Amino acid sequence: MFRQGRQLSIAASLFRYPAVAPSSLRHYSFEVFRDVSPLRKLRRDLLLSRRTVGLVPTMGALHEGHLSLIRQAAAENTDVFVSIFVNPTQFGVNEDLSSYPRTWDADVAKLEQVNAELTRENGGRITAILAPTSKTMYPTLPPSSEIDGDGSFVTITPLSRKLEGASRPVFFRGVATVCMKLFNIVGADRVYFGQKDVQQTVVIKRMVTDFHMDTEVKIGPTMREDDGLAMSSRNVYLGTRRRAIGLTLFKALKAAESAYHSGKLNRTDILDPSTSITKDVLAKQQALSPSERALFEVDYISLANPDTLEELEAVDPAKGAILSGALKMAPLEETNAGEDCGLGDGKVPVRLIDNLILKPL
Ligand code: PAF
């Protein structure tokens, strides 16, 4: 069922973000909401029937990482709400908002497939998709991506300035703001996030604590391809050549993790093995011709306190640490006929992030 379909045309004319494809106007095993009040009515009915709601916020382009969060939410709640909204305020002015993959039909097909697997006897199912327009999410002002732009924003500092925030200054303001809105709209008992975006999980937990929000933040494990590459909606841009080299980040983090497990606690002892790997791979790529190589830049490899994200000189074995990194894959300089260069023909720079939790020893 599709409620509030009229909102489609209104919203499409208000902001430049594309509306949900017309093919969405059909019947699903869940309800699709474009607006807040009908969703709230459903939420109230569920509450009165003593049912529980788990919310999985997404920006669409769903992959196995999202689906595993949905399955987790279904195991822990009677009803799962999935939001699909490419949130403009978490993209900087020069970032990839317009090229972010929008794959409504494929997303809905995946959600239908998950719902077909789920049975009410064993747990919950997907009951609602919230696919709001920008006008619904940002009702009074067009959303700003400027650092000092006007708007009603949630800022969680200093966490938001660290790591990813250093090169993406509006990112966590946008994430916290849209999550505050989604949490207020849905009133979920539990909200689900993937460990892949570890800083996001730390920021959201802090927001829920500091604003006394009545929901439980649940973190699902990072889903990986067979070779270890963390699943991400942006991987579609990599293509074969950059994908193989992008795996360097995971290998570097694994080397640091092994150092920790072998008893090393000092920063340099833990991080040196990862730096050697990235330097070695980059040197080998630089020695190749432009049509063979995939160049990258390491933005950071971090060893940080799990709660504050402060960089650590030494890991307290009673507390553990978050080991995380970001690698910027440059566009391919030259491509070859017939080469799989990914969506965007290898021209789109791709930022890869990954992390491993160093558990207390
Ligand atoms: O992780 C994401 O996909 C987004 O940052 C989120 C949490 C859906 C907010 O837009």
Short mmCIF file of C-alpha atoms and ligand atoms in Angstrom, two decimals:
data_model
loop_
_atom_site.label_atom_id
_atom_site.label_comp_id
_atom_site.label_asym_id
_atom_site.label_seq_id
_atom_site.Cartn_x
_atom_site.Cartn_y
_atom_site.Cartn_z
CA MET A 1 0.00 0.00 0.00
CA PHE A 2 1.23 3.51 -0.75
CA ARG A 3 -0.06 6.29 1.46
CA GLN A 4 0.10 9.98 0.76
CA GLY A 5 1.05 9.45 -2.88
CA ARG A 6 0.12 13.09 -3.62
CA GLN A 7 3.25 14.13 -1.76
CA LEU A 8 5.35 12.77 -4.63
CA SER A 9 4.63 15.53 -7.10
CA ILE A 10 4.66 18.30 -4.49
CA ALA A 11 8.05 17.30 -3.18
CA ALA A 12 9.61 16.70 -6.56
CA SER A 13 8.86 20.25 -7.49
CA LEU A 14 10.24 21.63 -4.23
CA PHE A 15 13.73 20.23 -4.11
CA ARG A 16 16.08 18.85 -6.70
CA TYR A 17 16.33 15.39 -5.08
CA PRO A 18 14.62 12.82 -7.24
CA ALA A 19 11.26 11.49 -6.15
CA VAL A 20 10.68 7.78 -5.74
CA ALA A 21 10.22 6.15 -9.14
CA PRO A 22 6.62 5.90 -10.38
CA SER A 23 6.91 2.14 -10.31
CA SER A 24 6.68 2.51 -6.52
CA LEU A 25 2.94 3.04 -6.90
CA ARG A 26 2.11 -0.61 -6.46
CA HIS A 27 1.32 -3.02 -3.68
CA TYR A 28 4.00 -4.37 -1.41
CA SER A 29 4.04 -6.64 1.62
CA PHE A 30 4.82 -3.48 3.63
CA GLU A 31 3.38 0.01 3.60
CA VAL A 32 5.37 2.83 1.99
CA PHE A 33 5.04 6.20 3.68
CA ARG A 34 6.06 9.53 2.23
CA ASP A 35 4.72 11.57 5.11
CA VAL A 36 4.87 11.64 8.88
CA SER A 37 1.31 11.59 10.21
CA PRO A 38 0.07 8.33 8.64
CA LEU A 39 3.24 6.61 9.80
CA ARG A 40 2.72 7.96 13.32
CA LYS A 41 -0.83 6.58 13.27
CA LEU A 42 0.48 3.13 12.41
CA ARG A 43 3.13 3.46 15.13
CA ARG A 44 0.45 4.36 17.70
CA ASP A 45 -1.69 1.38 16.67
CA LEU A 46 1.31 -0.92 17.03
CA LEU A 47 2.09 0.49 20.48
CA LEU A 48 -1.51 -0.04 21.62
CA SER A 49 -1.24 -3.64 20.41
CA ARG A 50 1.97 -4.01 22.48
CA ARG A 51 4.09 -4.54 19.40
CA THR A 52 7.69 -3.36 19.20
CA VAL A 53 9.39 -1.44 16.42
CA GLY A 54 12.98 -1.66 15.22
CA LEU A 55 14.10 1.10 12.86
CA VAL A 56 16.82 0.55 10.27
CA PRO A 57 17.80 3.94 8.82
CA THR A 58 19.33 3.75 5.33
CA MET A 59 20.05 5.89 2.31
CA GLY A 60 18.94 3.08 0.00
CA ALA A 61 21.33 1.29 -2.41
CA LEU A 62 20.73 -1.63 -0.08
CA HIS A 63 23.29 -4.39 0.24
CA GLU A 64 23.76 -7.41 2.48
CA GLY A 65 24.98 -5.13 5.31
CA HIS A 66 21.57 -3.42 5.44
CA LEU A 67 19.70 -6.69 5.02
CA SER A 68 21.53 -8.29 7.92
CA LEU A 69 20.53 -5.31 10.13
CA ILE A 70 16.93 -5.79 9.00
CA ARG A 71 17.09 -9.50 9.88
CA GLN A 72 18.56 -8.60 13.29
CA ALA A 73 15.79 -6.03 13.82
CA ALA A 74 13.18 -8.62 12.82
CA ALA A 75 14.58 -11.10 15.34
CA GLU A 76 14.33 -8.53 18.13
CA ASN A 77 11.06 -6.71 17.32
CA THR A 78 7.61 -7.55 16.02
CA ASP A 79 7.78 -4.83 13.38
CA VAL A 80 10.66 -3.43 11.33
CA PHE A 81 10.58 0.04 9.82
CA VAL A 82 13.18 0.81 7.16
CA SER A 83 13.84 4.40 6.17
CA ILE A 84 15.20 5.17 2.72
CA PHE A 85 16.30 8.78 2.42
CA VAL A 86 19.41 10.20 0.75
CA ASN A 87 20.02 12.88 3.34
CA PRO A 88 21.33 16.05 1.68
CA THR A 89 22.73 17.66 4.84
CA GLN A 90 25.37 14.98 5.37
CA PHE A 91 26.95 15.69 1.98
CA GLY A 92 29.36 18.60 1.80
CA VAL A 93 28.89 21.16 -0.95
CA ASN A 94 31.53 19.42 -3.09
CA GLU A 95 30.50 15.87 -2.27
CA ASP A 96 28.71 13.18 -4.24
CA LEU A 97 25.03 13.87 -3.41
CA SER A 98 23.89 13.91 -7.03
CA SER A 99 25.87 10.80 -7.96
CA TYR A 100 24.91 8.82 -4.83
CA PRO A 101 23.26 5.61 -6.12
CA ARG A 102 19.46 5.75 -6.07
CA THR A 103 18.08 2.28 -6.69
CA TRP A 104 14.48 2.28 -5.46
CA ASP A 105 13.20 -0.66 -7.54
CA ALA A 106 16.15 -2.90 -6.64
CA ASP A 107 15.88 -1.86 -2.97
CA VAL A 108 12.20 -2.69 -2.78
CA ALA A 109 12.80 -6.04 -4.50
CA LYS A 110 15.43 -6.87 -1.85
CA LEU A 111 13.11 -5.86 0.98
CA GLU A 112 10.33 -8.02 -0.49
CA GLN A 113 12.74 -10.94 -0.65
CA VAL A 114 13.73 -10.48 3.01
CA ASN A 115 10.05 -10.27 3.99
CA ALA A 116 9.37 -13.49 2.11
CA GLU A 117 12.02 -15.19 4.29
CA LEU A 118 10.67 -13.77 7.54
CA THR A 119 7.67 -15.33 9.24
CA ARG A 120 5.60 -13.87 12.07
CA GLU A 121 5.94 -17.18 13.95
CA ASN A 122 9.70 -16.71 14.34
CA GLY A 123 9.87 -12.96 14.83
CA GLY A 124 9.02 -9.74 13.11
CA ARG A 125 8.69 -8.63 9.52
CA ILE A 126 9.16 -5.40 7.62
CA THR A 127 5.94 -3.47 8.19
CA ALA A 128 6.79 0.00 6.92
CA ILE A 129 9.16 1.81 4.62
CA LEU A 130 9.60 5.50 5.25
CA ALA A 131 10.71 7.15 2.02
CA PRO A 132 10.17 10.82 2.80
CA THR A 133 10.83 13.76 0.54
CA SER A 134 13.36 16.42 1.51
CA LYS A 135 10.44 18.78 2.16
CA THR A 136 9.01 16.32 4.67
CA MET A 137 12.32 15.91 6.45
CA TYR A 138 13.30 19.58 6.29
CA PRO A 139 9.86 21.26 6.46
CA THR A 140 10.75 24.89 7.01
CA LEU A 141 14.03 25.61 5.24
CA PRO A 142 15.73 24.00 2.25
CA PRO A 143 18.52 21.93 3.83
CA SER A 144 21.94 23.56 3.88
CA SER A 145 25.23 21.77 3.39
CA GLU A 146 27.28 24.89 4.13
CA ILE A 147 29.34 24.72 7.31
CA ASP A 148 27.79 27.92 8.61
CA GLY A 149 24.48 27.43 6.79
CA ASP A 150 21.19 28.13 8.55
CA GLY A 151 18.92 25.38 9.75
CA SER A 152 17.87 23.34 12.77
CA PHE A 153 20.82 21.05 13.32
CA VAL A 154 22.06 18.60 15.92
CA THR A 155 25.78 18.92 16.57
CA ILE A 156 27.66 16.36 18.60
CA THR A 157 31.12 17.68 19.28
CA PRO A 158 33.99 17.02 19.60
CA LEU A 159 33.17 13.51 18.28
CA SER A 160 31.94 14.89 14.97
CA ARG A 161 35.18 16.75 14.26
CA LYS A 162 37.42 13.69 14.54
CA LEU A 163 38.42 11.12 11.91
CA GLU A 164 35.80 11.28 9.12
CA GLY A 165 34.71 14.67 10.44
CA ALA A 166 38.16 16.17 9.80
CA SER A 167 37.71 15.94 6.04
CA ARG A 168 33.90 15.97 6.01
CA PRO A 169 33.00 18.83 8.37
CA VAL A 170 29.20 18.75 7.91
CA PHE A 171 28.85 14.97 7.72
CA PHE A 172 28.01 14.07 11.33
CA ARG A 173 25.92 17.21 11.82
CA GLY A 174 23.81 15.94 8.91
CA VAL A 175 23.72 12.36 10.20
CA ALA A 176 22.81 13.37 13.77
CA THR A 177 20.16 15.80 12.50
CA VAL A 178 18.45 13.32 10.19
CA CYS A 179 18.64 10.53 12.78
CA MET A 180 17.10 12.80 15.43
CA LYS A 181 14.26 13.48 12.97
CA LEU A 182 13.83 9.81 12.07
CA PHE A 183 13.90 8.73 15.72
CA ASN A 184 11.29 11.40 16.57
CA ILE A 185 9.08 10.38 13.66
CA VAL A 186 9.22 6.63 14.22
CA GLY A 187 9.51 6.37 18.01
CA ALA A 188 11.29 3.04 17.62
CA ASP A 189 12.07 0.79 20.57
CA ARG A 190 15.41 -0.01 18.94
CA VAL A 191 17.46 1.55 16.16
CA TYR A 192 19.98 -0.42 14.11
CA PHE A 193 23.33 0.70 12.69
CA GLY A 194 26.23 -1.19 11.11
CA GLN A 195 29.65 -1.29 12.71
CA LYS A 196 31.12 -0.46 9.31
CA ASP A 197 30.41 3.21 10.05
CA VAL A 198 31.90 3.02 13.51
CA GLN A 199 32.19 6.76 14.14
CA GLN A 200 28.54 7.13 13.19
CA THR A 201 27.62 4.54 15.84
CA VAL A 202 29.63 6.44 18.49
CA VAL A 203 28.00 9.76 17.53
CA ILE A 204 24.48 8.27 17.53
CA LYS A 205 24.99 6.58 20.91
CA ARG A 206 26.23 9.89 22.33
CA MET A 207 23.20 11.73 20.89
CA VAL A 208 20.77 9.20 22.37
CA THR A 209 22.47 9.48 25.78
CA ASP A 210 22.82 13.26 25.83
CA PHE A 211 19.29 13.98 24.60
CA HIS A 212 17.67 11.26 26.78
CA MET A 213 16.16 9.66 23.71
CA ASP A 214 13.95 6.70 24.52
CA THR A 215 15.44 4.13 22.17
CA GLU A 216 18.13 1.48 22.28
CA VAL A 217 21.02 1.68 19.80
CA LYS A 218 21.95 -1.73 18.41
CA ILE A 219 25.06 -2.32 16.33
CA GLY A 220 25.27 -5.10 13.73
CA PRO A 221 28.58 -6.56 12.51
CA THR A 222 30.29 -5.31 9.33
CA MET A 223 29.29 -7.46 6.38
CA ARG A 224 32.21 -8.33 4.11
CA GLU A 225 32.74 -9.77 0.65
CA ASP A 226 34.52 -13.16 0.54
CA ASP A 227 37.95 -11.49 0.35
CA GLY A 228 37.20 -9.19 3.31
CA LEU A 229 36.21 -5.95 1.56
CA ALA A 230 33.62 -4.20 3.73
CA MET A 231 30.29 -3.93 1.93
CA SER A 232 29.36 -0.38 1.06
CA SER A 233 26.89 1.28 -1.30
CA ARG A 234 29.87 3.12 -2.82
CA ASN A 235 31.70 -0.09 -3.86
CA VAL A 236 29.74 -0.07 -7.14
CA TYR A 237 32.00 2.76 -8.31
CA LEU A 238 35.24 0.82 -7.81
CA GLY A 239 35.48 -1.59 -10.75
CA THR A 240 37.86 -4.55 -10.71
CA ARG A 241 41.21 -2.69 -10.64
CA ARG A 242 40.39 -0.26 -7.84
CA ARG A 243 38.46 -2.88 -5.90
CA ALA A 244 41.55 -5.13 -5.67
CA ILE A 245 43.70 -2.25 -4.40
CA GLY A 246 40.94 -0.94 -2.13
CA LEU A 247 41.28 -4.15 -0.13
CA THR A 248 44.60 -2.74 1.13
CA LEU A 249 42.74 -0.88 3.88
CA PHE A 250 41.32 -4.08 5.35
CA LYS A 251 44.69 -5.83 5.06
CA ALA A 252 46.39 -2.91 6.84
CA LEU A 253 43.85 -2.96 9.67
CA LYS A 254 44.19 -6.75 10.01
CA ALA A 255 47.98 -6.38 10.35
CA ALA A 256 47.50 -3.88 13.18
CA GLU A 257 44.91 -6.14 14.80
CA SER A 258 47.39 -9.07 14.71
CA ALA A 259 50.02 -6.90 16.39
CA TYR A 260 47.52 -6.12 19.19
CA HIS A 261 46.60 -9.79 19.58
CA SER A 262 50.28 -10.69 19.74
CA GLY A 263 50.54 -8.51 22.87
CA LYS A 264 51.56 -5.11 21.46
CA LEU A 265 49.88 -2.16 23.18
CA ASN A 266 51.87 0.87 22.03
CA ARG A 267 50.59 2.95 19.14
CA THR A 268 53.65 2.60 16.94
CA ASP A 269 53.94 -1.14 17.55
CA ILE A 270 50.31 -1.61 16.55
CA LEU A 271 50.15 0.82 13.62
CA ASP A 272 53.59 0.30 12.03
CA PRO A 273 52.62 -2.99 10.35
CA SER A 274 49.61 -1.31 8.73
CA THR A 275 51.67 1.66 7.51
CA SER A 276 54.20 -0.74 5.93
CA ILE A 277 51.41 -2.45 4.01
CA THR A 278 49.86 0.74 2.62
CA LYS A 279 53.27 2.20 1.70
CA ASP A 280 54.38 -1.01 0.01
CA VAL A 281 51.16 -1.37 -2.04
CA LEU A 282 51.24 2.30 -3.08
CA ALA A 283 54.91 2.12 -4.15
CA LYS A 284 54.13 -0.94 -6.31
CA GLN A 285 51.16 0.81 -7.92
CA GLN A 286 53.18 3.96 -8.60
CA ALA A 287 55.74 1.87 -10.48
CA LEU A 288 53.06 0.62 -12.91
CA SER A 289 51.81 2.42 -16.00
CA PRO A 290 48.66 4.63 -15.78
CA SER A 291 46.59 1.99 -17.60
CA GLU A 292 47.56 -0.68 -15.06
CA ARG A 293 47.57 1.06 -11.74
CA ALA A 294 45.08 2.28 -9.15
CA LEU A 295 46.41 5.07 -6.99
CA PHE A 296 45.15 6.02 -3.55
CA GLU A 297 45.84 8.22 -0.59
CA VAL A 298 45.57 7.10 3.01
CA ASP A 299 43.49 9.73 4.80
CA TYR A 300 44.06 8.26 8.25
CA ILE A 301 44.67 5.09 10.19
CA SER A 302 43.48 5.66 13.73
CA LEU A 303 43.85 3.90 17.05
CA ALA A 304 41.28 5.51 19.30
CA ASN A 305 39.43 5.32 22.58
CA PRO A 306 36.11 3.51 21.92
CA ASP A 307 33.96 6.14 23.68
CA THR A 308 35.70 9.45 23.01
CA LEU A 309 37.55 8.64 19.77
CA GLU A 310 40.65 10.35 21.25
CA GLU A 311 43.82 9.01 19.64
CA LEU A 312 45.70 6.64 21.93
CA GLU A 313 49.45 6.42 22.55
CA ALA A 314 48.84 3.06 24.19
CA VAL A 315 45.80 0.78 24.41
CA ASP A 316 44.43 0.10 27.88
CA PRO A 317 43.90 -3.67 27.61
CA ALA A 318 40.91 -3.39 29.95
CA LYS A 319 39.15 -1.01 27.55
CA GLY A 320 40.36 -2.01 24.09
CA ALA A 321 40.27 0.42 21.17
CA ILE A 322 38.79 1.23 17.80
CA LEU A 323 41.15 0.70 14.91
CA SER A 324 39.82 2.52 11.87
CA GLY A 325 40.97 3.92 8.58
CA ALA A 326 39.98 5.80 5.45
CA LEU A 327 41.49 5.47 2.03
CA LYS A 328 40.76 7.70 -0.94
CA MET A 329 40.81 5.80 -4.23
CA ALA A 330 41.70 8.22 -7.00
CA PRO A 331 39.90 8.08 -10.36
CA LEU A 332 41.60 5.75 -12.87
CA GLU A 333 44.06 7.71 -15.00
CA GLU A 334 43.65 5.51 -18.10
CA THR A 335 41.16 2.76 -18.78
CA ASN A 336 41.37 -0.19 -21.15
CA ALA A 337 38.82 -1.39 -23.69
CA GLY A 338 36.43 -3.86 -22.08
CA GLU A 339 37.71 -3.18 -18.59
CA ASP A 340 35.19 -3.28 -15.72
CA CYS A 341 35.73 0.20 -14.30
CA GLY A 342 32.56 0.28 -12.17
CA LEU A 343 29.67 2.73 -12.23
CA GLY A 344 30.91 6.09 -13.53
CA ASP A 345 33.65 4.48 -15.69
CA GLY A 346 36.37 4.79 -13.06
CA LYS A 347 36.05 8.58 -12.97
CA VAL A 348 34.38 8.81 -9.56
CA PRO A 349 36.81 9.12 -6.63
CA VAL A 350 35.83 6.59 -3.96
CA ARG A 351 36.35 7.03 -0.25
CA LEU A 352 36.67 3.68 1.52
CA ILE A 353 36.35 3.38 5.28
CA ASP A 354 36.71 0.34 7.50
CA ASN A 355 37.40 -0.56 11.11
CA LEU A 356 38.09 -3.35 13.53
CA ILE A 357 37.28 -3.32 17.21
CA LEU A 358 40.22 -4.28 19.42
CA LYS A 359 38.30 -5.95 22.23
CA PRO A 360 39.53 -5.74 25.83
CA LEU A 361 42.08 -8.49 26.52
O1 PAF B 1 24.59 5.14 7.33
C1 PAF B 1 23.79 5.73 6.56
O2 PAF B 1 23.34 5.16 5.56
C2 PAF B 1 23.35 7.15 6.86
O3 PAF B 1 24.40 7.89 7.40
C3 PAF B 1 22.11 7.23 7.75
C4 PAF B 1 22.36 6.66 9.13
C5 PAF B 1 20.95 6.48 7.09
C6 PAF B 1 21.68 8.68 7.93
O4 PAF B 1 21.37 9.27 6.70
#
